[in-house]
Amino acid sequence: MQQNPTLQDSKTPPLQPSNGLAIEARGLSRRFGHVVAVDALDLTVERGRIHGFLGPNGSGKTTTLRMLCGLLRPSAGTAKVLGMDVAHAAEAIRRQIGYMTQRFSLYEDLTVIENLEFVAVVQGLPAKKRRVRLDELLGRYGLKDHRRQIVGTLSGGEKQRLALSAAVLHEPKLLFLDEPTAAVDPQNRRDFWETLFDISDGGTTILVSTHYMDEAERCHSLSILDVGKLAASGPPRRLAETLGQRVVEVETATPREAQTALHRAVGVLSVAQIGTHLHILVDEDASDPVGVVTTALRDAGLKGQVTSAQPGLEDVFVAVTIARRKREAARSAA
Amino acid sequence: MNSLRRLFAIMQKEFRQLKRDRVSFAMIVMIPLIQLTIFGYAINTDVRHLRAAVSDESRTDLSRELIAMVAQTQVVDFVGTASGPRELEQWIKEGRVSVGIVIPFDYARRVERGEDQPAQLLVDGSDPIVGQAVMQLAQLRLPGVKATATSRNAAVEERATAMTSPVSRPIIPFEVRLDYNPERISAVSIVPGLLGVILTMTMVLFTAVAIVRERERGTLEMLITTPVRTAELMIGKIVPCIGVGLVQISIILCLGVALFHVPIRGSLVDLYIAGLAFIVANLTMGLLNSTFAQNQFQAMQLTFFFFLPSILLSGFMFPFDGMPVPAQWIGELLPLTHFNRMSRGILLRGATLSEIGRDLWPLAAFFCVVMTAVLLRFRKRLD
């Protein structure tokens, strides 16, 4: 799939970033009244990467994206997008980014082609290129048969593909996607990610927010957000590796009893039942995670096979949120 | 060049959306249609068709002719005949009638003797407008009595002429309106005012909703992430609405002429120029409204916040010169005040724009000030 990331370059001299970073944020914060939505966030995204924002609802993902798009002013901190300061160069940034909002934000009462034509003109796509580009997008995103269809009557997956084509229509260097797969089924999600990799191959940097672990795992790098704070960041695999041996699995005939017993055990952070297995995260201070779990089961008079397991992103997420709760508890105690 | 293209794209989009939005489309036509019909017939400052009853104890040709003459004025409609003055008083007390005419048994004799006030007029004074209207009516003589008397003898005619008749036609509103509205139909003077009132309501709401709806549906977030400029967005929203406003003016004028025989004494071009300035002023007000309103309900409330003083202080409801001076100051700030003067001048008095053009400049000033406020207030941001 061919992408031409130098469309803007033909009109304006390329704005050279200070380094190979597409996004660089320091201490980025945003308050709404007394609520701190984003709290001193540091973020670096290298060019050409797919960077994920992982976090539950209300963790500040959308607020951060909006600040990076220049839609919200940071209460504190600075951010450079494509080498330009969001506080001063919002308009220049807008010409080079694409933004797919969380909520569908094209006109439901216009047809597919009317929407795309509108966005094309507003984005300043030259008239000569417009027709070719729109045909190309309609073909690539499977919307050719829906050209003249009123957008309000499209399915969730079709709307999402339309929203994506509108966001990449002007061949942005940086693409912001805010929970793009929230309204689509798993098959469409897989296809959608294939498309993202195609776009990424063309040289576009992508910042995508999600609360799906499987999507987060596909990103080149990841920032885990928790109540507005950066909880962890790095490539998904390395994040998981930081947990070392702390994940333990138990196979037992009495999973409910074992779960109750383990919940009470010292050193056990979380227990989740997956089928007949128990998936357990052990405290980082424990030197022998398998030993901790074995002892706890024996003390409760239960039998089970305890093995060390490969940590996943979900474990990272759980570890991060629990660590935060512990810090908060310690602070309120002091 | 790009700027013009973007402006055109926004206008095209607005037209397309309007074309498909049947509710809005119906509103464009139905609001002026319904409002004009209802207000045109209902707002009536002439007192006519007051309910009246008569107690005729004379039962002569003269008394019956007096009743017929009073009925002909249309100031009152006879809804009943009472058995005597007592019953008439009771009916007025109960509010069943506003006016009672008492014709005593010796009425014919008194008229022929040339006595003053041979009959009596009972008036419900609790409604000052009714009281005023009927009291004016009472001060005038009835030509019909004279005519009746003529056929009898000259002496009676003389006395009848000298008589202060209890009933006659109201004369003061007639005199005032003689030049422009001889039939004393309120609608003729109401329609030019209604033109402005209806436009104020629809135009302010239209642009306010045009922006707020984009905010509500989330499309504004997409729009402000593009290189589109605020001025392009605002002008692109205004222009299609101007077309809507001009269509509404045409509907109101056609209806006014067809239903109420409103004269168009001045030039239509002048009227449309005045209308255009007025429409644009109101549309920018709607845009300003949209920079405050977060949803369509708030936009509606804010529109009413602007609409009410416009109706009350523009001279539409009450004569402008009769208002307290501070109220006049506020009135001068409102576009409707200036448009009312122009539309009445052009339609009813046949004035030209050069004669009443001094009311165009306040509209232009209103547009400049409000548009500046809009451009300063509207930010391509969500905070």
XYZ file of C-alpha atoms in Angstrom:
717
model
C 0.000 0.000 0.000
C 1.527 3.247 -1.129
C 1.309 6.291 1.055
C 2.731 9.619 0.157
C 3.659 11.415 3.352
C 5.147 14.377 1.521
C 1.941 15.967 0.253
C 2.396 19.037 2.433
C 6.025 19.215 1.546
C 5.162 20.143 -2.008
C 3.398 23.278 -0.787
C 5.282 24.363 2.298
C 8.817 23.607 3.332
C 8.826 20.695 5.749
C 9.062 21.725 9.353
C 12.013 19.779 10.607
C 11.493 18.355 14.059
C 14.189 18.942 16.624
C 14.896 15.221 16.575
C 13.332 11.984 15.473
C 10.359 12.511 17.749
C 6.819 13.015 16.500
C 5.536 13.899 19.944
C 7.418 15.160 22.929
C 5.514 16.192 26.044
C 6.898 17.292 29.391
C 4.814 17.635 32.516
C 1.640 17.961 30.450
C -1.306 18.660 32.767
C -4.922 19.594 32.409
C -7.374 20.550 35.130
C -11.140 20.961 34.779
C -12.054 22.971 37.850
C -10.755 20.921 40.754
C -10.502 17.721 38.767
C -7.065 16.889 37.448
C -7.740 14.998 34.215
C -4.096 14.725 33.152
C -1.337 15.035 35.703
C 2.240 15.873 34.724
C 2.391 13.505 31.793
C 5.705 12.864 30.056
C 5.451 11.351 26.615
C 7.793 10.675 23.727
C 6.689 9.072 20.510
C 9.194 8.290 17.805
C 8.362 8.994 14.194
C 6.792 6.192 12.201
C 5.693 4.271 15.256
C 2.305 3.131 16.440
C 2.100 4.321 19.997
C -0.726 3.176 22.255
C -2.467 4.886 25.130
C -3.787 2.195 27.399
C -6.038 3.060 30.270
C -9.546 2.699 31.626
C -12.265 5.249 30.948
C -11.497 8.487 32.739
C -7.760 7.929 32.760
C -7.129 11.038 30.672
C -6.586 9.504 27.246
C -9.001 11.734 25.349
C -7.901 14.866 27.211
C -4.284 14.166 26.330
C -5.104 13.585 22.665
C -7.099 16.811 22.577
C -4.208 18.745 24.083
C -1.841 17.296 21.495
C -4.269 18.286 18.708
C -4.440 21.817 20.049
C -8.106 21.467 20.997
C -7.462 21.935 24.697
C -4.880 24.192 26.275
C -2.613 22.489 28.778
C -2.961 23.843 32.322
C 0.738 23.194 32.761
C 3.630 21.614 30.913
C 4.673 21.733 27.292
C 4.161 19.547 24.282
C 5.801 19.530 20.891
C 3.983 17.866 18.037
C 6.020 17.330 14.858
C 8.521 19.720 16.360
C 5.989 22.506 16.914
C 4.742 23.804 20.228
C 1.041 23.060 20.746
C 0.591 26.279 22.706
C 1.724 28.530 19.841
C 1.513 26.610 16.594
C -1.846 24.879 16.880
C -2.920 25.941 13.385
C 0.307 24.777 11.743
C 0.030 21.479 13.585
C -3.557 21.014 12.396
C -2.402 20.996 8.779
C -0.207 17.985 9.389
C -2.273 15.832 11.689
C -5.321 13.678 11.284
C -7.677 13.160 14.189
C -10.309 10.482 14.457
C -12.543 11.349 17.372
C -13.908 8.811 19.793
C -17.452 9.710 18.829
C -18.275 9.553 15.115
C -17.885 13.137 13.955
C -18.821 13.261 10.290
C -22.186 14.434 9.007
C -24.793 11.709 9.316
C -27.167 13.529 6.987
C -24.696 13.712 4.106
C -23.647 10.891 1.813
C -20.271 9.159 2.039
C -18.858 11.013 -0.930
C -20.307 14.363 0.171
C -18.586 13.994 3.522
C -15.268 13.072 1.970
C -15.473 15.870 -0.588
C -16.217 18.351 2.166
C -13.268 17.224 4.272
C -11.039 17.199 1.182
C -11.797 20.843 0.374
C -11.574 21.979 3.978
C -8.236 20.180 4.307
C -7.005 22.010 1.224
C -6.551 19.008 -1.050
C -5.916 20.372 -4.563
C -8.901 19.930 -6.882
C -6.838 17.893 -9.346
C -5.809 15.340 -6.746
C -9.194 15.174 -5.059
C -11.025 12.763 -7.318
C -8.121 10.317 -7.556
C -7.521 10.406 -3.842
C -11.184 9.915 -2.919
C -11.538 6.991 -5.347
C -8.416 5.466 -3.888
C -9.750 5.817 -0.323
C -13.211 4.487 -1.173
C -11.601 1.461 -2.769
C -9.112 0.833 -0.027
C -11.631 1.124 2.796
C -14.384 -0.869 1.102
C -16.756 2.044 0.715
C -17.067 2.074 -3.072
C -20.556 0.554 -3.002
C -21.664 3.060 -0.365
C -20.582 6.183 -2.257
C -24.040 7.712 -2.440
C -25.361 6.266 0.799
C -26.446 8.611 3.605
C -23.867 8.135 6.343
C -26.473 7.767 9.101
C -27.508 4.458 7.536
C -24.009 2.895 7.502
C -23.036 0.100 9.888
C -20.638 0.698 12.781
C -17.717 -0.803 10.888
C -18.436 1.209 7.759
C -18.714 4.428 9.743
C -15.393 3.681 11.393
C -13.702 3.092 8.044
C -15.237 6.281 6.696
C -13.996 8.198 9.732
C -10.522 6.782 9.175
C -10.512 7.678 5.485
C -11.554 11.228 6.376
C -8.777 11.431 8.955
C -6.037 10.240 6.544
C -7.438 11.954 3.459
C -4.864 14.749 3.494
C -2.053 12.272 4.189
C -1.153 13.554 7.638
C 2.237 12.889 9.135
C 0.692 12.127 12.468
C -2.584 10.378 13.079
C -4.502 10.552 16.366
C -7.068 7.812 16.913
C -9.254 7.979 19.987
C -10.637 4.521 20.818
C -11.227 3.838 17.143
C -12.562 0.301 17.570
C -15.044 0.960 20.376
C -18.094 0.451 18.142
C -17.011 -2.461 15.955
C -16.949 -6.245 16.150
C -13.749 -8.327 16.625
C -13.338 -9.190 12.929
C -13.591 -5.547 11.959
C -11.099 -4.735 14.706
C -8.553 -7.122 13.241
C -9.034 -5.684 9.758
C -8.794 -2.194 11.166
C -5.425 -2.933 12.730
C -4.152 -4.346 9.479
C -5.066 -1.006 7.922
C -3.224 0.846 10.672
C -0.064 -1.122 9.961
C -0.401 -0.216 6.275
C -0.686 3.460 7.166
C 2.247 3.131 9.530
C 4.308 1.491 6.780
C 3.727 4.596 4.703
C 5.649 6.570 7.316
C 2.762 8.011 9.308
C 3.125 8.126 13.073
C 0.040 6.885 14.878
C -1.092 7.621 18.410
C -3.999 5.375 19.326
C -5.893 5.176 22.579
C -7.601 1.995 23.653
C -8.771 -0.004 26.610
C -8.382 -3.334 24.864
C -5.307 -5.331 25.907
C -5.075 -7.173 22.587
C -4.952 -3.855 20.734
C -2.382 -2.435 23.120
C -0.176 -5.474 22.495
C -0.024 -4.652 18.814
C 1.507 -1.211 19.383
C 5.213 -0.563 18.941
C 5.260 1.303 22.224
C 2.783 1.971 24.940
C 1.899 4.448 27.651
C -0.273 3.123 30.425
C -2.414 5.857 31.929
C -4.069 5.617 35.293
C -6.200 8.452 36.700
C -4.386 11.020 34.623
C -0.893 9.835 35.468
C 1.604 7.964 33.388
C 1.858 4.621 35.161
C 4.279 2.843 32.851
C 5.655 3.182 29.362
C 7.696 1.214 26.861
C 7.241 -1.514 24.289
C 4.481 -3.930 25.390
C 6.830 -6.922 25.658
C 9.357 -5.074 27.761
C 6.602 -3.807 30.042
C 5.507 -7.372 30.609
C 9.080 -8.499 31.200
C 9.495 -5.987 34.021
C 7.131 -8.166 36.029
C 9.708 -10.996 35.955
C 8.516 -14.042 37.832
C 5.655 -12.352 39.620
C 2.888 -14.126 37.705
C 1.866 -17.535 38.951
C -0.788 -19.915 37.703
C -2.631 -22.494 39.755
C -4.523 -25.438 38.383
C -6.918 -26.765 40.952
C -10.131 -28.731 41.303
C -11.492 -26.157 43.739
C -10.782 -22.793 42.095
C -13.372 -20.768 44.097
C -12.044 -21.902 47.487
C -8.480 -21.429 46.324
C -9.296 -17.919 45.152
C -10.792 -17.004 48.522
C -7.763 -18.373 50.332
C -5.298 -16.593 48.070
C -7.109 -13.254 48.372
C -6.331 -13.333 52.086
C -2.711 -14.435 51.652
C 0.054 -11.936 52.358
C 2.013 -11.011 49.233
C -0.755 -11.817 46.743
C -1.890 -8.731 44.808
C -4.626 -10.096 42.593
C -6.288 -13.344 41.696
C -8.330 -13.861 38.542
C -10.050 -17.039 37.513
C -9.596 -18.049 33.869
C -11.528 -21.237 33.267
C -10.149 -23.808 35.684
C -6.952 -21.791 36.146
C -6.185 -19.101 38.652
C -4.030 -16.290 37.393
C -2.149 -14.683 40.272
C -0.020 -11.593 40.567
C 2.400 -11.562 43.472
C 3.865 -8.572 45.270
C 7.209 -7.348 43.961
C 8.807 -7.759 47.410
C 8.190 -11.493 47.409
C 11.438 -13.319 46.555
C 9.744 -16.603 45.690
C 6.306 -16.039 44.080
C 5.627 -19.718 43.504
C 6.539 -20.403 47.126
C 4.174 -17.709 48.401
C 1.235 -19.214 46.527
C 2.095 -22.815 47.416
C 2.328 -21.943 51.097
C -0.958 -20.083 51.040
C -2.753 -23.030 49.454
C -1.215 -25.516 51.859
C -2.182 -23.392 54.849
C -5.785 -23.383 53.604
C -5.683 -27.141 53.163
C -6.169 -26.968 49.406
C -4.511 -28.853 46.617
C -3.299 -27.422 43.349
C -0.527 -27.345 40.836
C 1.436 -24.106 41.046
C 3.552 -22.969 38.085
C 5.307 -19.777 37.110
C 3.631 -18.083 34.103
C 4.420 -15.603 31.372
C 3.220 -12.104 32.378
C 0.922 -10.273 29.973
C -0.119 -6.648 29.558
C -3.113 -7.158 31.761
C -0.769 -8.114 34.599
C 1.226 -4.971 33.991
C -1.975 -2.982 34.132
C -3.105 -4.629 37.368
C 0.322 -4.235 38.950
C 0.370 -0.562 38.044
C -3.064 0.253 39.447
C -2.448 -1.709 42.623
C 0.862 0.007 43.135
C -0.952 3.325 42.859
C -3.567 2.303 45.419
C -0.842 1.228 47.791
C 0.910 4.576 47.417
C -2.340 6.410 48.080
C -3.070 4.263 51.126
C 0.425 4.934 52.464
C -0.001 8.663 51.907
C -3.351 8.871 53.675
C -1.956 6.784 56.537
C 0.951 9.217 56.906
C -8.223 31.030 -2.885
C -8.217 28.101 -0.506
C -10.158 30.265 1.868
C -12.875 30.858 -0.726
C -12.987 27.149 -1.541
C -13.446 26.284 2.105
C -16.147 28.913 2.484
C -17.932 27.515 -0.526
C -17.616 23.963 0.789
C -19.227 24.943 4.089
C -22.065 26.742 2.311
C -22.638 23.775 0.040
C -22.697 21.448 3.012
C -25.208 23.679 4.816
C -27.484 23.755 1.781
C -27.324 19.995 1.415
C -28.135 19.463 5.071
C -30.967 21.976 4.925
C -32.369 20.275 1.855
C -32.534 16.953 3.687
C -33.753 18.346 6.991
C -37.493 18.243 6.440
C -38.280 19.632 9.875
C -36.179 22.751 9.365
C -37.445 23.077 5.854
C -41.033 22.959 7.044
C -40.225 25.479 9.770
C -38.943 27.973 7.212
C -42.330 27.978 5.533
C -44.647 27.150 8.411
C -43.385 29.603 11.017
C -44.142 32.722 8.965
C -47.331 31.180 7.657
C -48.780 30.259 11.018
C -47.483 33.255 12.929
C -48.717 35.726 10.385
C -52.145 34.178 10.203
C -52.526 33.926 13.961
C -51.009 37.284 14.884
C -52.512 39.054 11.913
C -55.990 38.079 12.969
C -55.481 38.073 16.714
C -53.487 41.223 17.429
C -56.125 43.849 17.132
C -55.733 47.187 18.815
C -58.994 48.479 17.412
C -61.819 47.769 19.730
C -64.431 46.036 17.672
C -67.045 43.414 18.202
C -67.556 44.087 21.868
C -70.398 41.985 23.188
C -73.463 44.069 23.828
C -77.068 43.645 24.817
C -80.008 45.932 24.501
C -83.071 46.598 26.550
C -85.633 48.232 24.299
C -88.723 49.339 26.195
C -89.688 51.784 23.477
C -90.210 49.248 20.697
C -90.661 51.896 18.005
C -89.182 52.330 14.526
C -86.871 54.971 15.915
C -85.489 52.698 18.622
C -85.035 49.825 16.212
C -83.195 52.089 13.790
C -80.935 53.286 16.592
C -80.068 49.677 17.374
C -79.420 48.935 13.706
C -77.103 51.918 13.420
C -75.107 50.933 16.460
C -74.799 47.422 15.122
C -73.536 48.772 11.814
C -70.540 50.441 13.453
C -69.271 46.934 14.349
C -67.956 48.396 17.578
C -70.449 46.163 19.298
C -72.134 42.915 18.415
C -75.554 42.387 19.948
C -75.617 39.052 21.657
C -78.927 39.362 23.471
C -81.953 41.305 24.463
C -82.509 42.020 28.139
C -85.856 42.409 29.805
C -84.808 45.647 31.483
C -81.944 47.803 32.785
C -81.556 45.626 35.893
C -80.862 42.550 33.842
C -78.377 44.474 31.679
C -76.474 45.571 34.778
C -76.397 42.007 35.972
C -75.054 40.754 32.632
C -72.282 43.355 32.700
C -71.437 42.402 36.256
C -71.202 38.760 35.233
C -69.031 39.713 32.263
C -71.481 38.297 29.752
C -71.530 41.593 27.882
C -69.302 44.693 27.918
C -71.889 47.170 26.744
C -75.588 47.603 27.451
C -77.971 49.960 25.675
C -81.024 51.045 27.570
C -83.815 52.525 25.467
C -86.605 53.793 27.766
C -90.299 53.472 26.900
C -90.549 57.219 26.140
C -87.496 57.224 23.810
C -89.360 58.156 20.611
C -91.147 60.985 22.370
C -87.919 62.337 23.840
C -86.177 62.248 20.454
C -89.020 64.064 18.817
C -88.992 66.640 21.614
C -85.220 67.011 21.017
C -84.204 66.090 24.534
C -80.568 65.313 25.249
C -79.535 61.757 25.971
C -82.811 60.013 25.387
C -81.119 56.627 25.724
C -78.518 55.319 28.122
C -75.241 53.487 27.529
C -74.024 51.114 30.226
C -70.301 50.357 29.895
C -68.043 47.891 31.652
C -65.402 50.316 32.885
C -63.179 47.638 34.350
C -61.412 47.211 31.020
C -59.989 50.652 30.308
C -59.686 50.024 26.588
C -63.325 49.002 26.344
C -64.366 51.987 28.452
C -62.361 54.379 26.357
C -63.657 53.027 23.090
C -67.289 53.091 24.071
C -67.099 56.459 25.814
C -65.669 57.929 22.619
C -68.496 56.307 20.772
C -70.950 57.957 23.166
C -69.714 61.462 22.470
C -70.671 61.339 18.825
C -74.013 61.597 17.201
C -75.429 58.912 15.057
C -76.133 60.011 11.461
C -78.789 57.373 11.212
C -80.985 59.107 13.760
C -80.730 62.275 11.764
C -81.674 60.433 8.603
C -84.662 58.883 10.277
C -85.703 62.195 11.627
C -85.419 63.883 8.227
C -88.207 61.861 6.838
C -90.499 63.057 9.649
C -90.103 66.813 9.766
C -87.464 69.518 9.655
C -87.949 70.639 13.252
C -87.272 67.185 14.530
C -84.217 66.956 12.310
C -82.794 70.117 13.845
C -83.328 68.871 17.331
C -81.960 65.487 16.435
C -78.837 67.116 15.058
C -78.351 69.027 18.266
C -78.840 65.918 20.318
C -75.854 64.345 21.992
C -76.565 60.849 20.901
C -75.526 58.012 23.206
C -74.096 55.975 20.385
C -71.952 56.698 17.358
C -68.819 55.644 15.583
C -65.419 56.026 17.292
C -63.620 58.829 15.664
C -60.141 59.228 17.092
C -58.495 56.043 15.720
C -60.232 56.655 12.460
C -58.775 60.109 12.113
C -55.289 58.894 12.886
C -55.400 56.039 10.466
C -57.373 57.649 7.763
C -54.421 58.099 5.435
C -52.955 54.645 5.677
C -55.585 52.358 7.022
C -59.046 53.771 6.362
C -60.713 50.461 7.097
C -59.042 50.513 10.524
C -57.822 46.967 10.038
C -55.000 46.344 12.516
C -53.398 43.706 10.345
C -52.309 46.328 7.842
C -50.162 48.062 10.429
C -49.309 44.826 12.226
C -47.896 42.979 9.216
C -44.847 45.224 8.642
C -44.040 44.782 12.334
C -44.694 41.058 12.237
C -42.281 40.781 9.339
C -39.476 41.830 11.668
C -40.747 39.848 14.645
C -40.940 36.575 12.730
C -37.512 37.128 11.193
C -35.992 37.914 14.598
C -37.280 34.666 16.002
C -36.295 32.367 13.158
C -33.008 33.979 12.147
C -31.443 34.164 15.625
C -32.461 30.600 16.321
C -31.322 29.319 12.944
C -27.658 30.258 13.162
C -27.499 29.549 16.884
C -28.749 26.032 16.269
C -26.566 25.642 13.159
C -23.421 25.884 15.315
C -24.766 24.315 18.483
C -26.030 21.278 16.597
C -22.514 20.668 15.286
C -21.278 20.941 18.850
C -23.888 18.489 20.092
C -23.294 15.960 17.329
C -19.525 16.132 17.763
C -18.892 17.304 14.207
C -17.543 20.617 15.496
C -14.628 18.748 17.081
C -13.757 17.360 13.650
C -14.259 20.718 11.986
C -12.017 22.699 14.332
C -9.219 20.176 13.915
C -9.060 21.111 10.229
C -7.397 24.265 8.856
C -10.820 25.921 8.436
C -10.858 29.491 9.801
C -13.430 30.844 12.209
C -14.523 33.585 9.806
C -14.990 31.033 7.008
C -17.088 28.863 9.254
C -19.228 31.778 10.438
C -19.812 33.291 7.015
C -20.459 29.851 5.565
C -23.161 29.387 8.191
C -24.697 32.819 7.642
C -25.030 32.897 3.864
C -27.479 29.988 3.443
C -29.569 31.462 6.254
C -29.772 34.774 4.398
C -31.510 32.898 1.596
C -33.894 31.413 4.139
C -34.648 34.880 5.525
C -35.364 36.336 2.111
C -37.703 33.462 1.360
C -39.518 34.173 4.609
C -39.866 37.866 3.781
C -41.438 36.881 0.481
C -43.845 34.456 2.144
C -44.929 37.043 4.689
C -45.387 39.739 2.066
C -47.435 37.491 -0.196
C -49.628 36.394 2.694
C -49.939 39.939 3.967
C -51.137 41.123 0.602
C -53.423 38.143 0.022
C -54.992 37.884 3.473
C -54.838 41.385 4.887
C -54.550 43.544 1.781
C -51.361 45.121 3.066
C -50.401 47.845 0.632
C -46.879 47.918 -0.758
C -46.560 51.627 -1.337
C -42.759 51.860 -1.479
C -40.221 49.984 -3.563
C -39.789 46.247 -3.033
C -36.070 46.600 -3.726
C -35.802 49.026 -0.819
C -37.674 46.640 1.409
C -35.428 43.699 0.506
C -32.302 45.805 1.102
C -33.587 46.782 4.527
C -34.579 43.156 5.093
C -31.136 41.904 4.093
C -29.396 44.205 6.584
C -31.840 43.157 9.272
C -31.450 39.441 8.519
C -27.661 39.621 8.661
C -27.792 41.518 11.966
C -30.007 38.841 13.497
C -27.929 35.984 12.089
C -24.782 37.321 13.742
C -26.755 37.599 16.963
C -27.515 33.899 16.566
C -23.814 33.166 16.102
C -22.993 35.069 19.294
C -25.719 33.095 21.004
C -24.037 29.861 19.862
C -20.751 30.836 21.489
C -22.546 30.703 24.846
C -25.007 27.844 24.353
C -23.756 24.300 24.832
C -26.930 22.619 23.562
C -29.997 23.428 21.515
C -32.127 23.976 24.582
C -29.792 26.682 25.856
C -29.698 28.196 22.390
C -33.476 28.373 22.492
C -33.455 30.047 25.897
C -30.891 32.608 24.833
C -32.896 33.334 21.710
C -35.901 34.144 23.859
C -33.730 36.303 26.057
C -33.111 38.417 22.966
C -36.544 37.974 21.430
C -38.641 39.299 24.313
C -37.039 42.755 24.637
C -37.088 42.946 20.850
C -40.850 42.496 20.822
C -41.528 44.728 23.801
C -39.096 47.595 23.231
C -38.978 47.891 19.454
C -42.202 49.782 19.061
C -43.968 46.671 17.790
C -46.140 46.301 20.883
C -46.201 49.803 22.315
C -45.650 53.127 20.595
C -41.915 53.838 20.771
C -42.353 57.504 21.696
C -44.527 56.584 24.646
C -41.825 54.469 26.276
C -39.628 55.762 29.118
C -36.356 57.210 27.823
C -34.097 54.414 29.198
C -36.335 51.872 27.494
C -35.934 53.847 24.281
C -32.150 53.652 24.618
C -32.356 49.879 24.822
C -34.830 49.890 21.960
C -32.384 51.811 19.791
C -29.832 49.007 20.259
C -32.202 46.378 18.929
C -32.253 45.630 15.194
C -36.029 45.131 15.245
C -36.624 48.778 16.219
C -34.841 50.012 13.132
C -36.356 47.458 10.814
C -39.854 48.223 12.088
C -39.399 51.868 11.218
C -38.132 51.005 7.761
C -40.730 48.363 6.934
C -43.628 50.553 8.083
C -42.172 53.483 6.195
C -41.650 51.580 2.980
C -44.807 49.463 2.996
C -47.380 51.851 4.423
C -46.069 55.353 3.830
C -44.319 54.704 0.544
C -41.036 56.060 1.851
C -37.812 55.441 -0.064
C -34.642 54.079 1.431
C -32.925 57.432 0.992
C -35.608 58.993 3.173
C -35.396 56.456 5.964
C -31.878 55.150 5.391
C -30.727 56.516 8.755
C -32.074 53.272 10.208
C -29.732 51.180 8.047
C -26.557 52.312 9.774
C -27.504 51.055 13.229
C -28.027 47.619 11.655
C -24.599 47.751 10.021
C -23.044 48.845 13.321
C -24.875 46.051 15.141
C -23.470 43.508 12.659
C -19.893 44.803 13.019
C -19.923 44.867 16.812
C -21.611 41.483 17.235
C -19.517 39.798 14.533
C -16.343 41.056 16.182
C -17.562 39.630 19.468
C -18.299 36.313 17.740
C -14.835 36.118 16.184
C -13.222 36.983 19.507
C -15.310 34.547 21.468
C -15.314 31.561 19.125
C -12.121 29.606 19.604
C -11.031 26.624 17.595
C -10.710 24.810 20.870
C -12.909 22.856 23.194
C -12.067 24.749 26.394
